[in-house]
Short mmCIF file of C-alpha atoms and ligand atoms in Angstrom, two decimals:
data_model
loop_
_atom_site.label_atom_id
_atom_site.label_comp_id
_atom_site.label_asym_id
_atom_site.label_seq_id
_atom_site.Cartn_x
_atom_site.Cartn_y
_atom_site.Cartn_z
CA UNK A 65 17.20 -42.06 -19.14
CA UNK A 66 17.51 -38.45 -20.23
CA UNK A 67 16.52 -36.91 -16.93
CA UNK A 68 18.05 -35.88 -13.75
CA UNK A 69 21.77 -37.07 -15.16
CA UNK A 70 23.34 -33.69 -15.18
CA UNK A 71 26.12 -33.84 -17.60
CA UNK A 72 26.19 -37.01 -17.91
CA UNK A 73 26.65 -38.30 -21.84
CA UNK A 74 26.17 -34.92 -22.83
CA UNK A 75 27.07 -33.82 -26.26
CA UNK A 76 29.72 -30.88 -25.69
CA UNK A 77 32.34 -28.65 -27.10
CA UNK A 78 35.47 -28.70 -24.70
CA UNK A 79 37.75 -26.63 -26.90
CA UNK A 80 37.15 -24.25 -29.69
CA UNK A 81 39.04 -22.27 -31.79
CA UNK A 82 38.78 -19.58 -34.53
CA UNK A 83 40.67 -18.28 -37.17
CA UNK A 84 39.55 -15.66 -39.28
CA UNK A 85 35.74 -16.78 -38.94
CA UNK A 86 34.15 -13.03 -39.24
CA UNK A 87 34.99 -10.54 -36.61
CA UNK A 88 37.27 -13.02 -35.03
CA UNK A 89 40.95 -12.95 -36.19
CA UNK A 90 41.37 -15.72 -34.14
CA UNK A 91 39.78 -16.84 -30.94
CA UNK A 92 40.61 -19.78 -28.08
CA UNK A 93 37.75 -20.87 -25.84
CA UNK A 94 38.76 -23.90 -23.37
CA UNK A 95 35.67 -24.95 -21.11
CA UNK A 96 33.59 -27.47 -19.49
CA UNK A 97 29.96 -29.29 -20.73
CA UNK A 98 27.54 -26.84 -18.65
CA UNK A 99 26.12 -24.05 -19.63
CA UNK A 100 27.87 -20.99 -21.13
CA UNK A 101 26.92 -17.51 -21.15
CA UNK A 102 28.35 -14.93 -23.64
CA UNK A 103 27.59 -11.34 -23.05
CA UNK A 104 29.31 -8.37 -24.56
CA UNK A 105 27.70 -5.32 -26.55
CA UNK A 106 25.77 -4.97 -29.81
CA UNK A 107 28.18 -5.63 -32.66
CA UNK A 108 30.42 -7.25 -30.41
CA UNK A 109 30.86 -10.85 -31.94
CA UNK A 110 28.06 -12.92 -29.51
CA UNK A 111 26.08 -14.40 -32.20
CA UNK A 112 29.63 -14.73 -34.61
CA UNK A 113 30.63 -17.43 -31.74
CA UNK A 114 27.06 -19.08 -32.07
CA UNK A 115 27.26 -19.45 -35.56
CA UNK A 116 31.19 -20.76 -35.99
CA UNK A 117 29.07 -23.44 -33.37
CA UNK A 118 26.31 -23.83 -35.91
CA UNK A 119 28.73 -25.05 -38.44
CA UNK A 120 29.45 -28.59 -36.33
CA UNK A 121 25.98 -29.68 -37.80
CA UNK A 122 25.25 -30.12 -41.57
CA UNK A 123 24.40 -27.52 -43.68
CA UNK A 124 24.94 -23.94 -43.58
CA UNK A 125 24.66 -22.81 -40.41
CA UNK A 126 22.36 -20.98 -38.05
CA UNK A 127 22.65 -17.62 -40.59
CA UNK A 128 22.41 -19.52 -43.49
CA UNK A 129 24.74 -17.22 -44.78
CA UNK A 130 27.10 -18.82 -48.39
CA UNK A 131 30.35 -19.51 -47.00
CA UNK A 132 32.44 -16.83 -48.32
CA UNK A 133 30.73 -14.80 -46.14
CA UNK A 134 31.50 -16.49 -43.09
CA UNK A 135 35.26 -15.27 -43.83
CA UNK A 136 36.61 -12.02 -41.61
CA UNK A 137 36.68 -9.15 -44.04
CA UNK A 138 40.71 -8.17 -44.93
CA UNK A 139 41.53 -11.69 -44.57
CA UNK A 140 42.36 -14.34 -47.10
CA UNK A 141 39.16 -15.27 -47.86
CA UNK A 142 39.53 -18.65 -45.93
CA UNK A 143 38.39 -19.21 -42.50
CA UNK A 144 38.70 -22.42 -39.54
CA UNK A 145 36.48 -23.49 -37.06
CA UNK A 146 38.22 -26.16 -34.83
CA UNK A 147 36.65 -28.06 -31.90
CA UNK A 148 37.75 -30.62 -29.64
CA UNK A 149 34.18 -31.91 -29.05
CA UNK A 150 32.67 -34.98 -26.83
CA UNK A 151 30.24 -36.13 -29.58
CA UNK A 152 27.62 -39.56 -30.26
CA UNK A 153 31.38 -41.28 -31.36
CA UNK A 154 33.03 -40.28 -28.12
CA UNK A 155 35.83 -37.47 -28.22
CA UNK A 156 36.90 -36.11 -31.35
CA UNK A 157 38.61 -33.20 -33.43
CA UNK A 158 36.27 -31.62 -36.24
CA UNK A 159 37.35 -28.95 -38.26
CA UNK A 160 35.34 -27.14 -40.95
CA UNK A 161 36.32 -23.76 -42.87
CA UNK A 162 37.05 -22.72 -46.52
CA UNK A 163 39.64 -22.43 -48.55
CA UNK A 164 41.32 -19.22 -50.11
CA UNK A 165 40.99 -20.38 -53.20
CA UNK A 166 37.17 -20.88 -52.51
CA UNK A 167 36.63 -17.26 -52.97
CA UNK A 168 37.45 -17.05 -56.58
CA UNK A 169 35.90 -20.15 -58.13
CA UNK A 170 33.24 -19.11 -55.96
CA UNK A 171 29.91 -18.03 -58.18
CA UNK A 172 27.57 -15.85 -56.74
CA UNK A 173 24.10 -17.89 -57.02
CA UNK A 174 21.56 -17.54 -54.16
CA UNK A 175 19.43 -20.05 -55.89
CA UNK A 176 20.50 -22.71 -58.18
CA UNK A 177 16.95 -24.11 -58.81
CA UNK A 178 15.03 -21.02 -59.69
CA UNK A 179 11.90 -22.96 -60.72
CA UNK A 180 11.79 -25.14 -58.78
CA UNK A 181 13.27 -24.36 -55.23
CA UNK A 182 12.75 -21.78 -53.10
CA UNK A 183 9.24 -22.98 -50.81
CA UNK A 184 10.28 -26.17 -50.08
CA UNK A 185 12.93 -27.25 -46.88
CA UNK A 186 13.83 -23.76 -47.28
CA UNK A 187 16.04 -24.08 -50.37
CA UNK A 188 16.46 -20.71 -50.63
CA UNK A 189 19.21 -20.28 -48.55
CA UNK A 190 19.56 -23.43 -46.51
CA UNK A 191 21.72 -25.56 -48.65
CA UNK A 192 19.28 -28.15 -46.48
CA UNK A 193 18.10 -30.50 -49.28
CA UNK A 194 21.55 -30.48 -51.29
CA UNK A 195 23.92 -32.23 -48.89
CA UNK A 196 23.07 -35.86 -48.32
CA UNK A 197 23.50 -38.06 -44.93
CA UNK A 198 24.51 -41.06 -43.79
CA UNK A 199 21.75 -42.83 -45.56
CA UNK A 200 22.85 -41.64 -49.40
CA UNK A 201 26.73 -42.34 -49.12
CA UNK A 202 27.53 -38.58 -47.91
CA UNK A 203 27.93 -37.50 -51.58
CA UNK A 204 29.56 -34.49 -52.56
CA UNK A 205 28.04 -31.19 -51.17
CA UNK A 206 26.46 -30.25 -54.50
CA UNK A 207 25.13 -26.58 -53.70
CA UNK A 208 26.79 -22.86 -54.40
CA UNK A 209 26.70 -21.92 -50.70
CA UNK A 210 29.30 -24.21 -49.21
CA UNK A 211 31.77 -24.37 -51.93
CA UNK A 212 35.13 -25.02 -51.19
CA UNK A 213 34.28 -26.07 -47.68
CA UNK A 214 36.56 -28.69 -45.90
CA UNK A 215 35.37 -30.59 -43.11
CA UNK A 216 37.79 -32.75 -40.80
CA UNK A 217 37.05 -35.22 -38.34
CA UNK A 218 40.58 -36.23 -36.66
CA UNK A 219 42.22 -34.69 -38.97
CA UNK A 220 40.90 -36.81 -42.16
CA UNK A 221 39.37 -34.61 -44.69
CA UNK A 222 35.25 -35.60 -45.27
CA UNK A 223 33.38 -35.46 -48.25
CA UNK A 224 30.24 -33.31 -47.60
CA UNK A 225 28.97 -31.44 -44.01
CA UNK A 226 26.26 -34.77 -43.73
CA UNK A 227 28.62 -36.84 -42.00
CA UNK A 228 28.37 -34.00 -38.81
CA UNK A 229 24.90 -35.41 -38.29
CA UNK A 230 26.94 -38.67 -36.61
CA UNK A 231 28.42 -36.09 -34.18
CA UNK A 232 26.88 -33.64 -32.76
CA UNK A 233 23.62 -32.53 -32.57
CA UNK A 234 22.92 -29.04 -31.96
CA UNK A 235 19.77 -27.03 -32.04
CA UNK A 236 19.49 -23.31 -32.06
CA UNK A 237 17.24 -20.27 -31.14
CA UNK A 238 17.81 -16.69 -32.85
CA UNK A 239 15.80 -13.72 -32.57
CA UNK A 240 15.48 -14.33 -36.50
CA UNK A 241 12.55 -17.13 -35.13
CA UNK A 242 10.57 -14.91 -33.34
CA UNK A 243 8.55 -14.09 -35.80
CA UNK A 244 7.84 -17.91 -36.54
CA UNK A 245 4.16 -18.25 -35.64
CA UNK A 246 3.45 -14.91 -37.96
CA UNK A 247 5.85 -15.46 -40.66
CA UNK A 248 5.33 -17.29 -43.90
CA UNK A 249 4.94 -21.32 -43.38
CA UNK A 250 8.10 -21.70 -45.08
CA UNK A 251 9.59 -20.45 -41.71
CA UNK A 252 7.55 -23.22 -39.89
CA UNK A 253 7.95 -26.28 -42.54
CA UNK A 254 11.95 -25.18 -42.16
CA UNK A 255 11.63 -25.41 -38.03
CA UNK A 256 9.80 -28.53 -38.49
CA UNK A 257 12.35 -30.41 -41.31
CA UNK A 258 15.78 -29.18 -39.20
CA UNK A 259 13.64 -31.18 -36.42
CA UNK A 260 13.10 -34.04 -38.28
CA UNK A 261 16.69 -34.41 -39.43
CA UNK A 262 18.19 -34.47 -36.37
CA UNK A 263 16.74 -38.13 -35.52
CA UNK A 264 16.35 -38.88 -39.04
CA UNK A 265 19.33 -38.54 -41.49
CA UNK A 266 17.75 -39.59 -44.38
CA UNK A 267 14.98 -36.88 -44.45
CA UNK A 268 17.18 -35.23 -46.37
CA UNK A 269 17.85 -37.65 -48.92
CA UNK A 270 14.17 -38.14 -49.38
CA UNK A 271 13.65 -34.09 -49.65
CA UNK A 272 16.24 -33.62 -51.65
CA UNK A 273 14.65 -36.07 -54.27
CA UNK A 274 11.57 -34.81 -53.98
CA UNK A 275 12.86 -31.33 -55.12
CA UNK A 276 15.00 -32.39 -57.50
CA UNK A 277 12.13 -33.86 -59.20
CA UNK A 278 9.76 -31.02 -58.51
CA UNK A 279 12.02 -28.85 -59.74
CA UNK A 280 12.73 -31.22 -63.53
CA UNK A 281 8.81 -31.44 -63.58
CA UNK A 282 8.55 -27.68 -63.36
CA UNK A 283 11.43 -26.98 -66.08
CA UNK A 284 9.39 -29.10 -68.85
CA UNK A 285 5.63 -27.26 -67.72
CA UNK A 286 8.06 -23.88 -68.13
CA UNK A 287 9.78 -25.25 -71.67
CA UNK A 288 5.65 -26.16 -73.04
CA UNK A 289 6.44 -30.28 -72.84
CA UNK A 290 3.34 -32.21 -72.92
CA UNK A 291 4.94 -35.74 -73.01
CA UNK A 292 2.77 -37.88 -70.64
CA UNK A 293 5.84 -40.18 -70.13
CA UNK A 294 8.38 -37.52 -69.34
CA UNK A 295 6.07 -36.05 -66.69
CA UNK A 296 5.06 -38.69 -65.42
CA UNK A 297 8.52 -40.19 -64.63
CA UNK A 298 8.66 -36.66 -62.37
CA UNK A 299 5.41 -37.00 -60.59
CA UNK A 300 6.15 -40.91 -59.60
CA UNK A 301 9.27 -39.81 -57.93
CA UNK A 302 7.66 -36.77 -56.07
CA UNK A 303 4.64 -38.86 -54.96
CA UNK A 304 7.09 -41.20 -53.70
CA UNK A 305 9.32 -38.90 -52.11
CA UNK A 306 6.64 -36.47 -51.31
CA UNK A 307 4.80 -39.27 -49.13
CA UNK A 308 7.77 -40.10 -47.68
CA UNK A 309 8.26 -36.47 -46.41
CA UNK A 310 4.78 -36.43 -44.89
CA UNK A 311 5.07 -39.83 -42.78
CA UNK A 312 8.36 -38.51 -41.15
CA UNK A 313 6.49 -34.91 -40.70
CA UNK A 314 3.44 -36.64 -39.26
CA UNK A 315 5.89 -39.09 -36.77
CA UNK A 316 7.93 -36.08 -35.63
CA UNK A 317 4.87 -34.07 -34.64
CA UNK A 318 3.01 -37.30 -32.99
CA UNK A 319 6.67 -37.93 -30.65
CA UNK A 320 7.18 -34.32 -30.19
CA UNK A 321 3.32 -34.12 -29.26
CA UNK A 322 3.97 -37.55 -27.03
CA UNK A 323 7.07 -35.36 -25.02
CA UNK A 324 4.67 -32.28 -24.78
CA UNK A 325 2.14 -34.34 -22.57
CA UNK A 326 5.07 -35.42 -20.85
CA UNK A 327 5.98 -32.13 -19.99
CA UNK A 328 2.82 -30.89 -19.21
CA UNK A 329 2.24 -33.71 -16.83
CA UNK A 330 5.15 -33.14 -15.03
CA UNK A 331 4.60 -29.61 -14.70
CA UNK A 332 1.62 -28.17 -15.86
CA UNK A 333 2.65 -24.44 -14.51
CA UNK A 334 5.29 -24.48 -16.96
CA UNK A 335 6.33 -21.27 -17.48
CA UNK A 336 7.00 -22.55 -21.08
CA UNK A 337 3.34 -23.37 -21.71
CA UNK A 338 2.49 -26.83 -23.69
CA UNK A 339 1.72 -26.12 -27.14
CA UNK A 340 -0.87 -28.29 -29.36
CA UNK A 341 0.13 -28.67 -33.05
CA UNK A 342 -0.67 -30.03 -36.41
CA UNK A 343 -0.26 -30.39 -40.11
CA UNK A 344 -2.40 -28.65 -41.85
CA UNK A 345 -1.28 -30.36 -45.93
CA UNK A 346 -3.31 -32.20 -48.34
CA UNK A 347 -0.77 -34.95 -48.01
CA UNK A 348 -0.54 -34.83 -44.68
CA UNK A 349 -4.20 -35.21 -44.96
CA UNK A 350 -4.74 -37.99 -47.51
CA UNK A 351 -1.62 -40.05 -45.85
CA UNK A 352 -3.85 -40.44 -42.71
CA UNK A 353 -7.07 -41.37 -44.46
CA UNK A 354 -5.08 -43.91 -47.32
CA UNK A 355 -2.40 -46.72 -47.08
CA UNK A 356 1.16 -45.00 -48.42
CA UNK A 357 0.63 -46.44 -51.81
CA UNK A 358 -3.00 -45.01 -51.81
CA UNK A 359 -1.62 -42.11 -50.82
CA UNK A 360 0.86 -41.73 -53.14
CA UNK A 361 -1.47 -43.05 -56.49
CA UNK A 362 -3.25 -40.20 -55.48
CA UNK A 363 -0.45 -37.38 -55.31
CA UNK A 364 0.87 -38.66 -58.59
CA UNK A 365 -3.10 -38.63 -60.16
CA UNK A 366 -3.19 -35.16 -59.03
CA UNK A 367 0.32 -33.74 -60.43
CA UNK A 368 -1.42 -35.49 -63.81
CA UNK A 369 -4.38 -33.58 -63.72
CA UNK A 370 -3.34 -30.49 -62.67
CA UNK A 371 -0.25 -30.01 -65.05
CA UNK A 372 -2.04 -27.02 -67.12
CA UNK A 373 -2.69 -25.11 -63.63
CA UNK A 374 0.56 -25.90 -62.54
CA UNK A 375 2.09 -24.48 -66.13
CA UNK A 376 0.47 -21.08 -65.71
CA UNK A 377 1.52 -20.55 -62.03
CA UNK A 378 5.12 -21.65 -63.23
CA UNK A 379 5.03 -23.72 -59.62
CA UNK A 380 3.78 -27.14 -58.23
CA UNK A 381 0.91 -25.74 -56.06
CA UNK A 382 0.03 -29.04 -54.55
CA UNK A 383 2.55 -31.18 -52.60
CA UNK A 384 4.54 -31.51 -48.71
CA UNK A 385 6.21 -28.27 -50.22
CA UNK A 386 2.81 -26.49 -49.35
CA UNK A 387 2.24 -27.91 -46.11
CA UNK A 388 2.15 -25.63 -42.59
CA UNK A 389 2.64 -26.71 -39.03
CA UNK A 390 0.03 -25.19 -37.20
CA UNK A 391 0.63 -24.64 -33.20
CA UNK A 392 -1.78 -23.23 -30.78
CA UNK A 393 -0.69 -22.07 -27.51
CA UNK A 394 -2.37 -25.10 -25.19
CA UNK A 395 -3.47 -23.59 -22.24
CA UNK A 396 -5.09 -20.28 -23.90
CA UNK A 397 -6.62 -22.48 -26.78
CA UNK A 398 -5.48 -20.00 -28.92
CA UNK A 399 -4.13 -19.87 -32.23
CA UNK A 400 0.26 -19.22 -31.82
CA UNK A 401 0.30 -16.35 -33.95
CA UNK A 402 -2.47 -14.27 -31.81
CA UNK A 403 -0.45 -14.77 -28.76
CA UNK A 404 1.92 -11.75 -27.19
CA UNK A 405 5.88 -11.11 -28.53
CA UNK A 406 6.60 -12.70 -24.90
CA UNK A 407 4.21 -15.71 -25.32
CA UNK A 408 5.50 -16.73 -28.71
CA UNK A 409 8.68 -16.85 -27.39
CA UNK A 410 7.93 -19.01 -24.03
CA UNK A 411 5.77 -21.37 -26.57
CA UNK A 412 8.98 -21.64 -29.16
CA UNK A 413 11.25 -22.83 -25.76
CA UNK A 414 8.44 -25.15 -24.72
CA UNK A 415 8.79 -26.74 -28.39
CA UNK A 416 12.54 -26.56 -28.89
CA UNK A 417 12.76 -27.80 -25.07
CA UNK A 418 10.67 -30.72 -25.54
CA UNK A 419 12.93 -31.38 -28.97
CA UNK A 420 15.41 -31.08 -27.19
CA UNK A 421 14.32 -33.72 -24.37
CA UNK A 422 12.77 -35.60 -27.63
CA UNK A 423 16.71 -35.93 -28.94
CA UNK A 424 17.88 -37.00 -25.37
CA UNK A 425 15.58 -39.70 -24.79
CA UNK A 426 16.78 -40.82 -28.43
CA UNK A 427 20.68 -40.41 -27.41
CA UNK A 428 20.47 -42.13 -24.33
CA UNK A 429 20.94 -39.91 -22.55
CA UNK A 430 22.91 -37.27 -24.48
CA UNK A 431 21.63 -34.11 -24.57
CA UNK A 432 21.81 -31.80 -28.05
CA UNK A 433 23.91 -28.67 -27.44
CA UNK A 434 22.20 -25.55 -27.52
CA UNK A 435 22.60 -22.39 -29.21
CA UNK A 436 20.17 -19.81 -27.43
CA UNK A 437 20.86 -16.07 -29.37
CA UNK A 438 20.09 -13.24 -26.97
CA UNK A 439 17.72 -15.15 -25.55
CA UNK A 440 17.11 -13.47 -22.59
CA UNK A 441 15.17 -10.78 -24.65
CA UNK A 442 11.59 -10.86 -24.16
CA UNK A 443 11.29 -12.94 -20.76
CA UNK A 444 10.69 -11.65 -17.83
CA UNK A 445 12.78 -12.82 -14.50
CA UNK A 446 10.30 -16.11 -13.77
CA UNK A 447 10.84 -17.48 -17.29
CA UNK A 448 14.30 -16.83 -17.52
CA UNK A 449 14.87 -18.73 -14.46
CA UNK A 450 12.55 -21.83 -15.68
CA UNK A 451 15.10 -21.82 -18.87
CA UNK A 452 17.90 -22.00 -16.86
CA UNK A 453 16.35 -24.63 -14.43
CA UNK A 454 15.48 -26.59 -17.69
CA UNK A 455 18.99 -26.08 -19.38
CA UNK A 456 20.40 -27.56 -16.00
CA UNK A 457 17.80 -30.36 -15.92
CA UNK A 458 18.51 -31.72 -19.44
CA UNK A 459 22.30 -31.63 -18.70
CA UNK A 460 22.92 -29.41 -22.00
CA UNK A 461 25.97 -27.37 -23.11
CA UNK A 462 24.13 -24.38 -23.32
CA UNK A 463 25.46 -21.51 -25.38
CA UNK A 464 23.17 -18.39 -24.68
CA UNK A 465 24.22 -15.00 -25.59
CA UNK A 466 22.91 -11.59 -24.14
CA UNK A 467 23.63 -7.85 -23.88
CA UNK A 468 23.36 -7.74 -19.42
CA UNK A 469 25.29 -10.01 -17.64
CA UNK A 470 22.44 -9.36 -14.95
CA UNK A 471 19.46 -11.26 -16.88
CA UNK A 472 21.29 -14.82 -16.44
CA UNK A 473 21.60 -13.97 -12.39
CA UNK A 474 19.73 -16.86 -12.00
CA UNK A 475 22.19 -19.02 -13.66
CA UNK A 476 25.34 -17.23 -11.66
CA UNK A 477 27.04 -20.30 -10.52
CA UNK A 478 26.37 -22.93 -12.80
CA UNK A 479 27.62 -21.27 -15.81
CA UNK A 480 30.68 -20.03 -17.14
CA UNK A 481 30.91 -16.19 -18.45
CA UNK A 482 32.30 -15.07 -21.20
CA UNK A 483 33.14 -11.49 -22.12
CA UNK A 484 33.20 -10.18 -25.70
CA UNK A 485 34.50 -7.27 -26.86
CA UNK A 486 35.71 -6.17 -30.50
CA UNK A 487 36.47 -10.09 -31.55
CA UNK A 488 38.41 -11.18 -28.54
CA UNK A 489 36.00 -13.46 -25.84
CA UNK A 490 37.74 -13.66 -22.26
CA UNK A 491 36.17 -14.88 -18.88
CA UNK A 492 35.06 -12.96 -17.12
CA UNK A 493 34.11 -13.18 -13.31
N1 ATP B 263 33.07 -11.22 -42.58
C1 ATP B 263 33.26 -10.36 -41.58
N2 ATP B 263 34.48 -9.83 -41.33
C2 ATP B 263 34.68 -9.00 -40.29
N3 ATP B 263 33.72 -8.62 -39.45
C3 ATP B 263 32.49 -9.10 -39.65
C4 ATP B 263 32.19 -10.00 -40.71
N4 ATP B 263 30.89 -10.32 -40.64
C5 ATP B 263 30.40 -9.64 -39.58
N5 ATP B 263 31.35 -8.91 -39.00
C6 ATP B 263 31.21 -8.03 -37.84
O1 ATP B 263 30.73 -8.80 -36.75
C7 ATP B 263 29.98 -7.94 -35.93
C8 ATP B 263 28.64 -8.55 -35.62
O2 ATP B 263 28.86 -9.61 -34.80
P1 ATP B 263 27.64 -10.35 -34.15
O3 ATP B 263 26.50 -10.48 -35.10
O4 ATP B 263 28.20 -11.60 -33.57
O5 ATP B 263 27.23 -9.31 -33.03
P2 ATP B 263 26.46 -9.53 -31.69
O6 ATP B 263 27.42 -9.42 -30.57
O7 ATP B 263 25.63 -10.76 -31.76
O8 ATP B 263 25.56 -8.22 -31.71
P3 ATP B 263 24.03 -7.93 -31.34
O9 ATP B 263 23.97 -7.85 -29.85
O10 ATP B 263 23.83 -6.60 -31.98
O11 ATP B 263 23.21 -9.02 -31.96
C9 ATP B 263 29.72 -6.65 -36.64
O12 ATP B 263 30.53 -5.66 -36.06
C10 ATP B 263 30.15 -6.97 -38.04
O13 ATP B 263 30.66 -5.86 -38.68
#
């Protein structure tokens, strides 16, 4: 049961510390699983804290920043993040940072698959599709952007960030998302595949073969190769892949959709209004009209057919990598992206509340932890006290960040504050 269990089985960080880790020479936070509120002025170091958090899940973090950057400026180029953290294996230490020596072997590539990467899983900066899971054997993390990285659980040194995923899960909100229901669908394929991956692990094997492939099929249309068999050995693996992608996509969005009704049944005032949503894909399309293997005869007939198109746009224009979730705010009947700054945001809590409530049910019971980044911004006094009463609800470890201690009144109580000011974080009463 995920509801009405405050606490209970929750998924939370009872100790962290920081060395180094940007504006933080080094930082000591002891506290319990509710909800914790960080407030301290612009520049201060709130969303630094939410991001040494960010890096207790796979991949790069909720900045998606390379590594070396993640190191305080001065320093010696390495950095530590250090948790004691109640986790899906019970209570554990997990460390993750970087090396010194990282720094200098260190090459400066944003994008390692120029032709290739970039649109799809949001390669171009997530590192996303180039660490594997459980699922793959947790191989080495192969990308630029976390070179040199060492992650620890109990003290034995891991191969990869994957094996986080059998952890913790933690789900974030930054003001960088705001703009999610306007933005490119990159932004909104990227929302939807972190989803995906935190109930299914091997999403990422699967997209990271798929753009592999994609990526070898569009370095031999770029070097002139016409060789039916060479292609072709491409195309089968992105058709399977690629279908692969699209059947997780389309079974996240019809359990997330499942939760929204939920939701809306329970409490249709919601000041987090239910959202309706959709692929909109020619995959997504043809995987609901075909069987798989139809389905996927007919991607791979279409990467043969349209390999002289494909040449002259140096890309792969048709594939999952194209594919856009497309919400509508429920109650208005209205398209997400024609909605007000305040309504997008209330409609991206609804969705990364019922995700959230999605993961719980999942965990039995154990609620994701959330990072919410200045979060406060944008909702008036009614919603902010619905996201509190929700946090509370759900039993999460809630990190939320904000500039006025007075917009999480509401919360006064249940929380624990946190001051920060110039890279030291206190309590504060
Ligand atoms: N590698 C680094 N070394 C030292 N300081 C850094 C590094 N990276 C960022 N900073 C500093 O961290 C500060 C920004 O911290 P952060 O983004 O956490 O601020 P914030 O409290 O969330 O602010 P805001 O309310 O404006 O969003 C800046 O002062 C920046 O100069």
């Amino acid at each position: 049961m995920s509801m009405g269990s405050e606490g209970a089985n929750a998924l939370w960080v009872e100790r962290l510390a920081l060395t180094n880790f940007r504006s933080y020479a080094s930082a000591n936070v002891t506290t319990d699983a509710g909800p914790q509120v960080i407030v301290g002025a612009n520049g201060s170091g709130k969303t630094n804290l939410l991001e040494a958090l960010s890096l207790l899940s796979p991949g790069q973090g909720l900045r998606r920043v390379p590594f070396v950057d993640l190191a305080r400026a001065g320093g010696d180029g390495s950095f530590a993040v250090a948790v004691r953290a109640h986790t899906l294996a019970g209570a554990v230490d997990i460390g993750t940072g970087l090396q010194a020596r990282a720094v200098s072997e260190s090459t400066p590539t944003p994008n390692p698959s120029p032709q290739g990467g970039g649109e799809f899983l949001g390669s171009s900066g997530e590192g996303f599709a180039r660490t594997s899971g459980r699922s793959s054997g947790r191989a080495a993390v192969r990308g630029t952007s976390e070179r040199g990285r060492i992650v620890r659980i109990d003290g034995s040194a891991q191969t990869g960030s994957g094996i986080l995923a059998d952890y913790l899960e933690i789900v974030w909100v930054t003001p960088s998302m705001d703009g999610l229901f306007t933005g490119p669908a990159s932004e909104r394929r990227r929302f939807l595949d972190r989803l995906i991956l935190c109930f299914d692990h091997g999403y990422r094997t699967i997209a990271g073969r798929f753009e592999r492939a994609m990526t070898s099929r569009n370095r031999l249309l770029a070097d002139g190769v016409r060789d039916d068999a060479q292609l072709s050995g491409f195309e089968r693996v992105m058709a399977e892949n690629g279908i692969a992608v699209a059947a997780a996509r389309l079974e996240a969005v019809a359990a997330m959709a499942q939760i929204v009704d939920k939701r809306r049944e329970r409490d249709p005032d919601s000041a987090f209004p239910w959202s309706s949503f959709r692929l909109e894909g020619s995959i997504e399309d043809s995987l609901q009209r075909l069987s798989a293997v139809g389905a996927e005869d007919q991607y791979a007939q279409t990467l043969r057919q349209t390999r002289e198109r494909d040449r002259a746009a140096s890309r792969t224009l048709d594939g999952p990598h194209r594919s856009d979730l497309v919400v509508e705010h429920g109650p208005k009947g209205l398209a997400a992206r024609h909605c007000s700054t305040g309504e997008q945001k209330a409609l991206l809590l609804g969705l990364v509340l019922a995700h959230a409530e999605l993961l719980t049910e999942r965990q039995e019971g154990a609620a994701p932890i959330l990072l919410l980044d200045e979060i406060t911004a944008h909702l008036d006094a009614d919603r902010r006290a619905a996201l509190f009463a929700e946090i509370l609800h759900l039993g999460a470890q809630a990190w939320m960040t904000g500039t006025d201690k007075n917009a999480f009144d509401a919360v006064a109580g249940r929380a624990r504050f946190w001051a920060v000011r110039e890279g030291k974080i206190t309590v504060s009463e």
